[in-house]
PDB file of C-alpha atoms and ligand atoms in Angstrom:
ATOM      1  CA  UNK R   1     -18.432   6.173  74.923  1.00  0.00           C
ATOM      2  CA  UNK R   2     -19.829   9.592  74.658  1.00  0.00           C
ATOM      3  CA  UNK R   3     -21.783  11.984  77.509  1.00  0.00           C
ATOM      4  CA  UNK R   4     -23.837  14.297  77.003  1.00  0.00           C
ATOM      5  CA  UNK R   5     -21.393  16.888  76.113  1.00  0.00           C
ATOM      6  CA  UNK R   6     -20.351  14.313  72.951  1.00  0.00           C
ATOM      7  CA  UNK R   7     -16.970  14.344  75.145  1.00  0.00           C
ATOM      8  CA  UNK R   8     -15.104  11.363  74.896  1.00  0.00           C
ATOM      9  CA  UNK R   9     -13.406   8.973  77.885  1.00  0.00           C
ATOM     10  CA  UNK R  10      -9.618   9.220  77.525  1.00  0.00           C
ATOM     11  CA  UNK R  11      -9.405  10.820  74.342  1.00  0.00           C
ATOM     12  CA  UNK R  12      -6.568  12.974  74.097  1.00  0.00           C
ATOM     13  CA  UNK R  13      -6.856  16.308  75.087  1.00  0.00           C
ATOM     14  CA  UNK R  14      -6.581  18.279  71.947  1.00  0.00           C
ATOM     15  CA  UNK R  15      -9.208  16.273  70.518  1.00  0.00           C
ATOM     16  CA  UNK R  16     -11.864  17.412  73.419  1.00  0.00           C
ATOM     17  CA  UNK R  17     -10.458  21.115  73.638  1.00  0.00           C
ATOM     18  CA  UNK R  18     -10.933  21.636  70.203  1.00  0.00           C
ATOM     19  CA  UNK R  19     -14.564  19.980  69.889  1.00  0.00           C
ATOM     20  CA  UNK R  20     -15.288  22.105  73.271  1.00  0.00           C
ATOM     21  CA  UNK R  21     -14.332  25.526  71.180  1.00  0.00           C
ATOM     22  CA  UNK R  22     -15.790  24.718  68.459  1.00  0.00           C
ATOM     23  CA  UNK R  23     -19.382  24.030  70.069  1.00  0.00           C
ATOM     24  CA  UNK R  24     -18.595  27.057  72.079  1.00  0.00           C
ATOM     25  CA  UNK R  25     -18.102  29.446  69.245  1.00  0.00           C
ATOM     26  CA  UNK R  26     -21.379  27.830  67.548  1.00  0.00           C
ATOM     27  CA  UNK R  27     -23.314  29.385  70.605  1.00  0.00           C
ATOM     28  CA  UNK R  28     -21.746  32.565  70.038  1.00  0.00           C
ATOM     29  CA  UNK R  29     -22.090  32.480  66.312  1.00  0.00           C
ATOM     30  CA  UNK R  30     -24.683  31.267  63.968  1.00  0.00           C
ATOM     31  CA  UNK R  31     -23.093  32.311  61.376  1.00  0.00           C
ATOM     32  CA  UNK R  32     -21.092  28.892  60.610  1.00  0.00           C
ATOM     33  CA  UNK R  33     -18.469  30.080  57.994  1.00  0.00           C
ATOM     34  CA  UNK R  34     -17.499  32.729  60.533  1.00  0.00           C
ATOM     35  CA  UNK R  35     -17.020  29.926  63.193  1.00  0.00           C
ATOM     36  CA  UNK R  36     -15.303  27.343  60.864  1.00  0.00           C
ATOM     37  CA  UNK R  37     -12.854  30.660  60.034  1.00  0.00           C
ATOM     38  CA  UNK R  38     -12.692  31.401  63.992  1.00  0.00           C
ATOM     39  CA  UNK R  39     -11.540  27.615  65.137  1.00  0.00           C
ATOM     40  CA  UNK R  40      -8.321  28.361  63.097  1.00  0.00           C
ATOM     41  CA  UNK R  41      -8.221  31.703  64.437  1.00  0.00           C
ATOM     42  CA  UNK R  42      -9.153  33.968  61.569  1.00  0.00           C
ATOM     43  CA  UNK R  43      -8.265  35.784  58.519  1.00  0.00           C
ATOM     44  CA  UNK R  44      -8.916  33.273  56.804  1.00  0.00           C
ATOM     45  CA  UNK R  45      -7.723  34.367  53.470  1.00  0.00           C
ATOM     46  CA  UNK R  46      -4.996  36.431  54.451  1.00  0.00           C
ATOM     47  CA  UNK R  47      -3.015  34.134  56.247  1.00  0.00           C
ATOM     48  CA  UNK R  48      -3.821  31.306  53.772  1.00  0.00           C
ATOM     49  CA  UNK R  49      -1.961  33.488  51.283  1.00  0.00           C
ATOM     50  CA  UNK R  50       0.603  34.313  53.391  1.00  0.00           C
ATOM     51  CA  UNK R  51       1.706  30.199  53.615  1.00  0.00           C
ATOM     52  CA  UNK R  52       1.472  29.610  50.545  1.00  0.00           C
ATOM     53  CA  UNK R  53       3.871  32.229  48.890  1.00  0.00           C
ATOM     54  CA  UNK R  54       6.000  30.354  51.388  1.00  0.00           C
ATOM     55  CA  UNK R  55       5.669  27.046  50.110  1.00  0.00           C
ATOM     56  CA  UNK R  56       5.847  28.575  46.343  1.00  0.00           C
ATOM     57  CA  UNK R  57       9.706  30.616  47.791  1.00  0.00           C
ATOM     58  CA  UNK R  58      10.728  27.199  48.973  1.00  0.00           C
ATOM     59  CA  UNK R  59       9.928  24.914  46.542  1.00  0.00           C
ATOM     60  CA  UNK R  60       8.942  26.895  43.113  1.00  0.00           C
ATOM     61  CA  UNK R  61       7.246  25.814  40.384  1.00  0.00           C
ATOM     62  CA  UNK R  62       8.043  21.547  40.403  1.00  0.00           C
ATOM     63  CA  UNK R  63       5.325  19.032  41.507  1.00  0.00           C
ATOM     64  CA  UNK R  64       5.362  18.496  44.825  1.00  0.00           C
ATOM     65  CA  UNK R  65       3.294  16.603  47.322  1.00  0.00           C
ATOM     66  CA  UNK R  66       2.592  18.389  50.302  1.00  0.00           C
ATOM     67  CA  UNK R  67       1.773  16.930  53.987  1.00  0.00           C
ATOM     68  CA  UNK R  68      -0.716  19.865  55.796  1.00  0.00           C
ATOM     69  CA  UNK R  69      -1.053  18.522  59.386  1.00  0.00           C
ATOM     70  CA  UNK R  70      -3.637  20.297  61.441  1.00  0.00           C
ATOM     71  CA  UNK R  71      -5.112  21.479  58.189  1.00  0.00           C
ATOM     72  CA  UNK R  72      -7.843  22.723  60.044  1.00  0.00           C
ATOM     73  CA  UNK R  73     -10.945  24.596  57.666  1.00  0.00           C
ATOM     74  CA  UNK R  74      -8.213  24.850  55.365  1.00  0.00           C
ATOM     75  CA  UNK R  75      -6.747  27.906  55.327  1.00  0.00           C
ATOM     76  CA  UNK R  76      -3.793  26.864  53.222  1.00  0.00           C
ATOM     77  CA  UNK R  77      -5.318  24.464  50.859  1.00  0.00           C
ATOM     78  CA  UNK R  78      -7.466  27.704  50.009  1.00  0.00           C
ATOM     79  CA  UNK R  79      -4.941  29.098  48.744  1.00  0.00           C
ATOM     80  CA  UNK R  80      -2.999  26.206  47.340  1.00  0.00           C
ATOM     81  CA  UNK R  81      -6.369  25.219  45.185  1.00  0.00           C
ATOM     82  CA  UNK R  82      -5.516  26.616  41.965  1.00  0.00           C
ATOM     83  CA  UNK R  83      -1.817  25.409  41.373  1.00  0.00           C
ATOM     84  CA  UNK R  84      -1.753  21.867  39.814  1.00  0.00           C
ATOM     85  CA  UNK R  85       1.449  21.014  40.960  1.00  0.00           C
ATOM     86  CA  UNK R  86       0.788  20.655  43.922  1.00  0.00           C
ATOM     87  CA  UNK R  87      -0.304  17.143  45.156  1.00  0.00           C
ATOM     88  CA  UNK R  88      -1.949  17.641  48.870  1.00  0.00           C
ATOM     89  CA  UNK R  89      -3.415  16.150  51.690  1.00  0.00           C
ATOM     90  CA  UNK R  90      -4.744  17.328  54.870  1.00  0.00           C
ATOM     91  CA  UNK R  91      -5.330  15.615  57.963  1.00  0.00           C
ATOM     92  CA  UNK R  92      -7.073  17.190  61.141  1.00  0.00           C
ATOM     93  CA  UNK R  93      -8.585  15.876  64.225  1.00  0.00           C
ATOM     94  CA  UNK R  94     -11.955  17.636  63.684  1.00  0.00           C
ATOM     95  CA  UNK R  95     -13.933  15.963  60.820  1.00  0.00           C
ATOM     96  CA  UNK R  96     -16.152  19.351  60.708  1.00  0.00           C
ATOM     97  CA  UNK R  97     -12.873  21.764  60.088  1.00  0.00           C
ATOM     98  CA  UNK R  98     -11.939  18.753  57.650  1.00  0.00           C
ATOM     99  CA  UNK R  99     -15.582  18.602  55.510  1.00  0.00           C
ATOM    100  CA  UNK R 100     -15.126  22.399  55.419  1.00  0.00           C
ATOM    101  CA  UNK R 101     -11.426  22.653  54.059  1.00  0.00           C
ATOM    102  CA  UNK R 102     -12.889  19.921  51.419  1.00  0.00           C
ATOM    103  CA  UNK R 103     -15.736  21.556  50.285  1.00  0.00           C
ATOM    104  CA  UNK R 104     -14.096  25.128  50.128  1.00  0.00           C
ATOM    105  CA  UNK R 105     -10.897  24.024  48.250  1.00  0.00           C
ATOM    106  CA  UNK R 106     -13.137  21.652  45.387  1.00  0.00           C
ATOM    107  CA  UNK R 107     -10.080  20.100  44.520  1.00  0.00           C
ATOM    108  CA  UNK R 108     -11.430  15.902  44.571  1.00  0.00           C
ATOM    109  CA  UNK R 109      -7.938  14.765  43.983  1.00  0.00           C
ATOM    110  CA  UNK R 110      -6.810  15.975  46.989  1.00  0.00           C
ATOM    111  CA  UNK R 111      -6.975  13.777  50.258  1.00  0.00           C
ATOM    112  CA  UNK R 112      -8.560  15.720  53.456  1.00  0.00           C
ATOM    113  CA  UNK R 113      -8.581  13.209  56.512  1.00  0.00           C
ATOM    114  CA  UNK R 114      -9.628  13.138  60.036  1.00  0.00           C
ATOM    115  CA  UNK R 115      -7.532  11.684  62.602  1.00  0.00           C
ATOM    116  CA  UNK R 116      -7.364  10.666  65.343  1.00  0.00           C
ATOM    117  CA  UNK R 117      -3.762   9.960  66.619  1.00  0.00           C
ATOM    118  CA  UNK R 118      -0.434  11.326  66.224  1.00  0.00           C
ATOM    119  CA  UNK R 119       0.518   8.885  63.180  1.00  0.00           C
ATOM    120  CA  UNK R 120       0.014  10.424  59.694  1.00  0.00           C
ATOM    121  CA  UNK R 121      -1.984   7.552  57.534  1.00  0.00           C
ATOM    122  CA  UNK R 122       0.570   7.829  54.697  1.00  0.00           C
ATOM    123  CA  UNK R 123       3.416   5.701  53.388  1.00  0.00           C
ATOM    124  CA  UNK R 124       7.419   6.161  54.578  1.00  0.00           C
ATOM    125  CA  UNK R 125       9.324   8.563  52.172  1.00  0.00           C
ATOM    126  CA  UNK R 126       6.030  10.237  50.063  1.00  0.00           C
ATOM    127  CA  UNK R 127       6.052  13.940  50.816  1.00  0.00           C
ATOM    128  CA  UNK R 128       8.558  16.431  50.200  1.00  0.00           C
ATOM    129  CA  UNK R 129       7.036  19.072  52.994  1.00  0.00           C
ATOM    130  CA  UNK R 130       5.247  18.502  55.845  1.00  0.00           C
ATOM    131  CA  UNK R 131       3.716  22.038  57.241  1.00  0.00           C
ATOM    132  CA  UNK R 132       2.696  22.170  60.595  1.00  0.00           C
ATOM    133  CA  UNK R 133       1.422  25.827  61.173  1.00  0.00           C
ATOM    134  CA  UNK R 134      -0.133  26.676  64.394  1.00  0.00           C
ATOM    135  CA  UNK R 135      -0.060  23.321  65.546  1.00  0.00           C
ATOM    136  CA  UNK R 136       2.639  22.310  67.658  1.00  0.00           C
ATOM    137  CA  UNK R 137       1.521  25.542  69.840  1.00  0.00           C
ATOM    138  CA  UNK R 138      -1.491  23.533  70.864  1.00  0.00           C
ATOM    139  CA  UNK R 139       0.558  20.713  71.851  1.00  0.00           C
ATOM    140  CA  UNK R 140       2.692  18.979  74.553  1.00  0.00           C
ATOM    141  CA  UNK R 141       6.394  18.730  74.332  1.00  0.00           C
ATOM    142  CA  UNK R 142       6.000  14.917  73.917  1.00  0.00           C
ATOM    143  CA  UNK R 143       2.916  15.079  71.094  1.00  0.00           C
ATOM    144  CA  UNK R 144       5.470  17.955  69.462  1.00  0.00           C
ATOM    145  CA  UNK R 145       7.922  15.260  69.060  1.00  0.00           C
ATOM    146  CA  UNK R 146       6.164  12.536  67.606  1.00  0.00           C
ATOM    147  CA  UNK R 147       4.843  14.221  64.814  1.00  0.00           C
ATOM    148  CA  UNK R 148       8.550  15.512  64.163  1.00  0.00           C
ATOM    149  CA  UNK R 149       9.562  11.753  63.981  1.00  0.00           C
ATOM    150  CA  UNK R 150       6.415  10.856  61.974  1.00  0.00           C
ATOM    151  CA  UNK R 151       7.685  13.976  59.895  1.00  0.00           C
ATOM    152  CA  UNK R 152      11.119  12.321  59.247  1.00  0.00           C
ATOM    153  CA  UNK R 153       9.876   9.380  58.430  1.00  0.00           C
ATOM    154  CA  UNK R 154       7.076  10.488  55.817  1.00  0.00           C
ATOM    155  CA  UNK R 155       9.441  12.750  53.788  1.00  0.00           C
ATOM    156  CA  UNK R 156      11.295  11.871  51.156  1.00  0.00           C
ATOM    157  CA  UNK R 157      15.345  12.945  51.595  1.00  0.00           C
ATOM    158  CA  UNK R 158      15.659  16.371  51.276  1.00  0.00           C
ATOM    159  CA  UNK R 159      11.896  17.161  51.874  1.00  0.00           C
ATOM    160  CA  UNK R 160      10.696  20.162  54.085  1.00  0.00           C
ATOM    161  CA  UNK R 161       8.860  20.226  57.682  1.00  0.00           C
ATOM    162  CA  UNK R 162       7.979  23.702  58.124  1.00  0.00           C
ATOM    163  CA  UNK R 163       6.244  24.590  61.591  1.00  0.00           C
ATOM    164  CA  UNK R 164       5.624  27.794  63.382  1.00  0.00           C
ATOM    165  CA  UNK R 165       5.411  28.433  66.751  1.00  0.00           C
ATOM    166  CA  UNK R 166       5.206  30.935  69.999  1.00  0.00           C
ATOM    167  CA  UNK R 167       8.644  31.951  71.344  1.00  0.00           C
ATOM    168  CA  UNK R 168       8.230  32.916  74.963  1.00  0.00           C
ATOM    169  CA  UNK R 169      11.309  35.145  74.003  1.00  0.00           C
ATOM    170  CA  UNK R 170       9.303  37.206  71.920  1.00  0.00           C
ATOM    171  CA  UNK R 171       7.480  40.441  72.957  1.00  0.00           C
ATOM    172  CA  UNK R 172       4.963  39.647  71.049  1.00  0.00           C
ATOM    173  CA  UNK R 173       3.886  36.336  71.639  1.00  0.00           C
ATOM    174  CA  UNK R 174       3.586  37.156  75.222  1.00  0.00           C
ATOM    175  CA  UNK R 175       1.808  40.117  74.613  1.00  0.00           C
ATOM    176  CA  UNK R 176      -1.774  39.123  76.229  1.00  0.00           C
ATOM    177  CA  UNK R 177      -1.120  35.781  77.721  1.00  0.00           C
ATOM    178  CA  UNK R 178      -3.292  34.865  80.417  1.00  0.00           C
ATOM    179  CA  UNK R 179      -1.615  33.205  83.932  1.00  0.00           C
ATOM    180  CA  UNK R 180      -2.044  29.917  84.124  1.00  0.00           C
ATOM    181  CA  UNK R 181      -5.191  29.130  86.298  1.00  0.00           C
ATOM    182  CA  UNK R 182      -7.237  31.662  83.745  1.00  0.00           C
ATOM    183  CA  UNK R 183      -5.965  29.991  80.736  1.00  0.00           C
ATOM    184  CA  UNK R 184      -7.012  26.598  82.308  1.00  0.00           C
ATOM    185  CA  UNK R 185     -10.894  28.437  82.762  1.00  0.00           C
ATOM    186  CA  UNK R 186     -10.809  29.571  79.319  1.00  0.00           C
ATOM    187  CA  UNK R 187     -10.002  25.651  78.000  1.00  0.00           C
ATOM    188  CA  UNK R 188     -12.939  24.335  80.607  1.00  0.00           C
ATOM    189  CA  UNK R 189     -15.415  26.729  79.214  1.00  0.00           C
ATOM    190  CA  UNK R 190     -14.203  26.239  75.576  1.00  0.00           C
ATOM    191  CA  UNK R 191     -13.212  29.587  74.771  1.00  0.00           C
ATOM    192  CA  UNK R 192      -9.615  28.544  74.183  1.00  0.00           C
ATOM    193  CA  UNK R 193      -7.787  25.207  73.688  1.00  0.00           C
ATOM    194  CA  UNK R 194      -3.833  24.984  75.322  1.00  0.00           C
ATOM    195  CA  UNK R 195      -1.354  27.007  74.366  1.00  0.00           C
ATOM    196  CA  UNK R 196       2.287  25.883  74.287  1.00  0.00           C
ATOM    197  CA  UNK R 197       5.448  28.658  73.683  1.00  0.00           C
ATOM    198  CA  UNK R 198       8.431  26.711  72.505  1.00  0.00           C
ATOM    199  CA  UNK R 199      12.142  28.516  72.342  1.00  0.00           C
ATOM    200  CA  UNK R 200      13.548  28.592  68.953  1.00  0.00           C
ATOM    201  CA  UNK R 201      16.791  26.717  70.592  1.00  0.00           C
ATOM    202  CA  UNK R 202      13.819  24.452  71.942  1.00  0.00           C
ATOM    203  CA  UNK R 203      12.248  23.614  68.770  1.00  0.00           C
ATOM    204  CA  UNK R 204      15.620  23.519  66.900  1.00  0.00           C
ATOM    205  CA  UNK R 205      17.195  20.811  69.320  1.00  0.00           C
ATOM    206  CA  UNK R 206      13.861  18.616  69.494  1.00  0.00           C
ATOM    207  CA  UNK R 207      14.151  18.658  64.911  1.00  0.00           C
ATOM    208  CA  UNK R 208      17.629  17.818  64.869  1.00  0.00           C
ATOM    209  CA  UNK R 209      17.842  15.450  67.622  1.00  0.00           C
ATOM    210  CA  UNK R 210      15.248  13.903  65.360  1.00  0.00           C
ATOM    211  CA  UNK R 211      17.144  13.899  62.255  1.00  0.00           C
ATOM    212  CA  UNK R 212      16.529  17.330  60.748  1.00  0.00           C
ATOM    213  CA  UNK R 213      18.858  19.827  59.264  1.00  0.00           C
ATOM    214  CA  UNK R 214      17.321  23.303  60.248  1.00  0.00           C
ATOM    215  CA  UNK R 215      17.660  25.611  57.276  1.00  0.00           C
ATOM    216  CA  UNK R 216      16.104  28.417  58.000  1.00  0.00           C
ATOM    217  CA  UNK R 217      14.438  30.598  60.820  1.00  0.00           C
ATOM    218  CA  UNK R 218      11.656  33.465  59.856  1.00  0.00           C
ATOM    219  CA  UNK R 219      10.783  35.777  62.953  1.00  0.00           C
ATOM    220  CA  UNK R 220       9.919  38.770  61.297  1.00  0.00           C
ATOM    221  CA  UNK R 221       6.310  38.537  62.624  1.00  0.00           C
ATOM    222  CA  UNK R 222       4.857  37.655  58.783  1.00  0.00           C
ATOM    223  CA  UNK R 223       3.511  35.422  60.230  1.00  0.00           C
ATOM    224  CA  UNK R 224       2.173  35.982  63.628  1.00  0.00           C
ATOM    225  CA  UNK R 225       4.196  33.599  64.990  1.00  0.00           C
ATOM    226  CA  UNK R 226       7.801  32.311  63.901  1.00  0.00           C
ATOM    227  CA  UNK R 227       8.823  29.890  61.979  1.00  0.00           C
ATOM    228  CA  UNK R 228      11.077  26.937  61.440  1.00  0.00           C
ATOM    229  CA  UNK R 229      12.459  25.303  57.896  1.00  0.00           C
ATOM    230  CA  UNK R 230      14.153  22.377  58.375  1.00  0.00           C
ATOM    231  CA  UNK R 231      15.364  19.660  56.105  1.00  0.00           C
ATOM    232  CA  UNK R 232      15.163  15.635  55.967  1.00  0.00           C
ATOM    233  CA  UNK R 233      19.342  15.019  55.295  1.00  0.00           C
ATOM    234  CA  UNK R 234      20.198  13.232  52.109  1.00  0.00           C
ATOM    235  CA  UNK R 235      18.537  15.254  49.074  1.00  0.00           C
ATOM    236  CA  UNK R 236      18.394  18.333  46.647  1.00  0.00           C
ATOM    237  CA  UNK R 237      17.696  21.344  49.109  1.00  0.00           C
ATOM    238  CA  UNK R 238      15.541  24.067  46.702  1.00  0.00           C
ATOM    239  CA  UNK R 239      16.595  27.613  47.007  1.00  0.00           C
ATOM    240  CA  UNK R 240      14.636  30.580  46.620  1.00  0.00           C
ATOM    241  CA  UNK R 241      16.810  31.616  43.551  1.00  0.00           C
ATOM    242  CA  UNK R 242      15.742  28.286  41.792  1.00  0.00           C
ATOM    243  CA  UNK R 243      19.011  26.383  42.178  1.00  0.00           C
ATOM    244  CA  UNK R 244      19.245  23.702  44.498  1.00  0.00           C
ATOM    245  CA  UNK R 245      22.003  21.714  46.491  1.00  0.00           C
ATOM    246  CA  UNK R 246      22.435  18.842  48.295  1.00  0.00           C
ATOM    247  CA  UNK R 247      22.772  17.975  51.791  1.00  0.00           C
TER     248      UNK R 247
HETATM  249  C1  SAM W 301      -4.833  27.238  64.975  1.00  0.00           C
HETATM  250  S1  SAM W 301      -5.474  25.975  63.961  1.00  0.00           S
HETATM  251  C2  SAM W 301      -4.465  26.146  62.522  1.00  0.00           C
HETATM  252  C3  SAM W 301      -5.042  25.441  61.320  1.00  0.00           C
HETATM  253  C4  SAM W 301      -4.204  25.501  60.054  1.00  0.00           C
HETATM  254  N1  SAM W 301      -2.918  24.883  60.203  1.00  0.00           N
HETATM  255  C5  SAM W 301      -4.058  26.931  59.621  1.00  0.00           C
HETATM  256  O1  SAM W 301      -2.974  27.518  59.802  1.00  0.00           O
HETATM  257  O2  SAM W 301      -5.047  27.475  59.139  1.00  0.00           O
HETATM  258  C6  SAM W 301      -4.840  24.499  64.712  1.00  0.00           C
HETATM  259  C7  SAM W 301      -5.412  23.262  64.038  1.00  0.00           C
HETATM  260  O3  SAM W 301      -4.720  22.121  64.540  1.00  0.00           O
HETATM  261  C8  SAM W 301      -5.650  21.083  64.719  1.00  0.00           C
HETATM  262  N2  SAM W 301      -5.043  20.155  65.663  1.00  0.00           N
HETATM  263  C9  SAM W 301      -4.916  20.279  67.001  1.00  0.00           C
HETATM  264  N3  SAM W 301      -4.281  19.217  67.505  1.00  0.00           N
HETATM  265  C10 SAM W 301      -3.980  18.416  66.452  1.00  0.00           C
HETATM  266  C11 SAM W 301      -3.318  17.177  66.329  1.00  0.00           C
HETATM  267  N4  SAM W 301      -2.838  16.529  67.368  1.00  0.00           N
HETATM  268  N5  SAM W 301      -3.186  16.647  65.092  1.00  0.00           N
HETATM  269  C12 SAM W 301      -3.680  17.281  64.000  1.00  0.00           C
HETATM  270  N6  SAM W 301      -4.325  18.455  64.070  1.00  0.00           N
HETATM  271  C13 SAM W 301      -4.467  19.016  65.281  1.00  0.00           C
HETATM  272  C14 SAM W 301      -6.900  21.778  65.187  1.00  0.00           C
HETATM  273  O4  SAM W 301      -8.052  21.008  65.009  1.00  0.00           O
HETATM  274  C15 SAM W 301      -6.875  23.025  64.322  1.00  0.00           C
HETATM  275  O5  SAM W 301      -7.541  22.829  63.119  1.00  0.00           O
END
């Protein structure tokens, strides 16, 4: 049941946040590639690449299938479009950042889904990374951790999650941040949706209390936020210098 805002009853609140920015930034734009590059928060192409060489240092050259969750207008899959290795699909919670990333990547054997829920609509064991990149700072500590399960359980052993994230330890993530009561404003008028910081010992403890190894940490700001690597136990690790091991 929808009102007159197209909000939903009970829907979850990342779901109306998102739709609420998104129809705000259409007001302030006409323009609707600018807006579809806004709702993921810009440079579009820039940070695209930026992921990807970091998919390519982690698992060179081999086919791999690849789990983008929060794809959003498809920054990454962008990027990603020209290598044939790479089998990908992208699920996101707003069909118009979804029909975007589709029709700006071209790639038809790729899967782009909406969704709706925190359960990824693919089989146990099929991916061997699951990227999560500015997603779990839009959600609660409780949504973080069900994706990290659904993570572990869609990734073949040895696979990849790799998710980034705002470190209230670091200068510059708090750089800016509004006080509480004016970032809830800015999420009732649509100009923002929630943002979560999560510590890196945070992060760390909620991925290997759900089965992860963690493998690697990146905070040199490459990325605008940090980043975790962490690894499903029981599989050939890939190292940067093309050798592997197993853990
Ligand atoms: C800041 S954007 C980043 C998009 C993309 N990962 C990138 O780096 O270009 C966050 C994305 O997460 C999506 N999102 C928010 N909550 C989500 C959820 N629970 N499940 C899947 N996607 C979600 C939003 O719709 C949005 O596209």
């Amino acid at each position: 049941m929808t009102d007159d805002k197209g909000m939903v009853a009970g829907e979850p609140h990342y779901i109306r946040e998102y739709r609420r920015m998104i129809s705000s930034l259409r007001k302030r734009s006409a323009n609707e590639e600018e807006v579809m590059e806004r709702a993921v928060g810009g440079a579009y192409e820039k940070t695209g690449a930026v992921q990807a060489a970091l998919i390519d240092e982690l698992i060179p050259e081999r086919p791999i299938h690849i789990i983008d969750v929060g794809c959003g207008s498809g920054r990454l899959a962008y990027a990603l479009r020209g290598q044939k290795r790479i089998a990908y699909s992208g699920f996101d919670i707003m069909a118009d950042l979804v029909e975007y990333a589709k029709s700006k990547c071209g790639r038809s054997d790729w899967r782009l889904e909406t969704i709706s829920t925190l359960q990824l609509p693919v089989p146990n064991a099929c991916a061997d990374m699951v990227v999560f990149m500015s997603v779990f700072t839009h959600l609660k500590p409780g949504e973080i951790k069900i994706y990290i399960k659904e993570a572990l359980r869609v990734l073949k052993p040895g696979g990849l999650v790799v998710a980034s994230y705002l470190d209230p330890n670091e200068p510059r993530h708090t750089k800016g941040w509004l006080p509480a009561p004016l970032q809830l404003l800015a999420r009732l008028l649509g100009r923002d949706v929630m943002l979560t910081r999560t510590s890196q010992k945070m992060l760390a403890e909620w991925l290997t209390d759900g089965g992860f190894v963690i493998e690697r940490a990146i905070d040199d700001g490459s990325f605008g936020q940090h980043v975790l690597i962490a690894s499903k136990s029981g599989g050939q690790i890939a190292t940067a210098d093309g050798s592997s091991y197993e853990n």
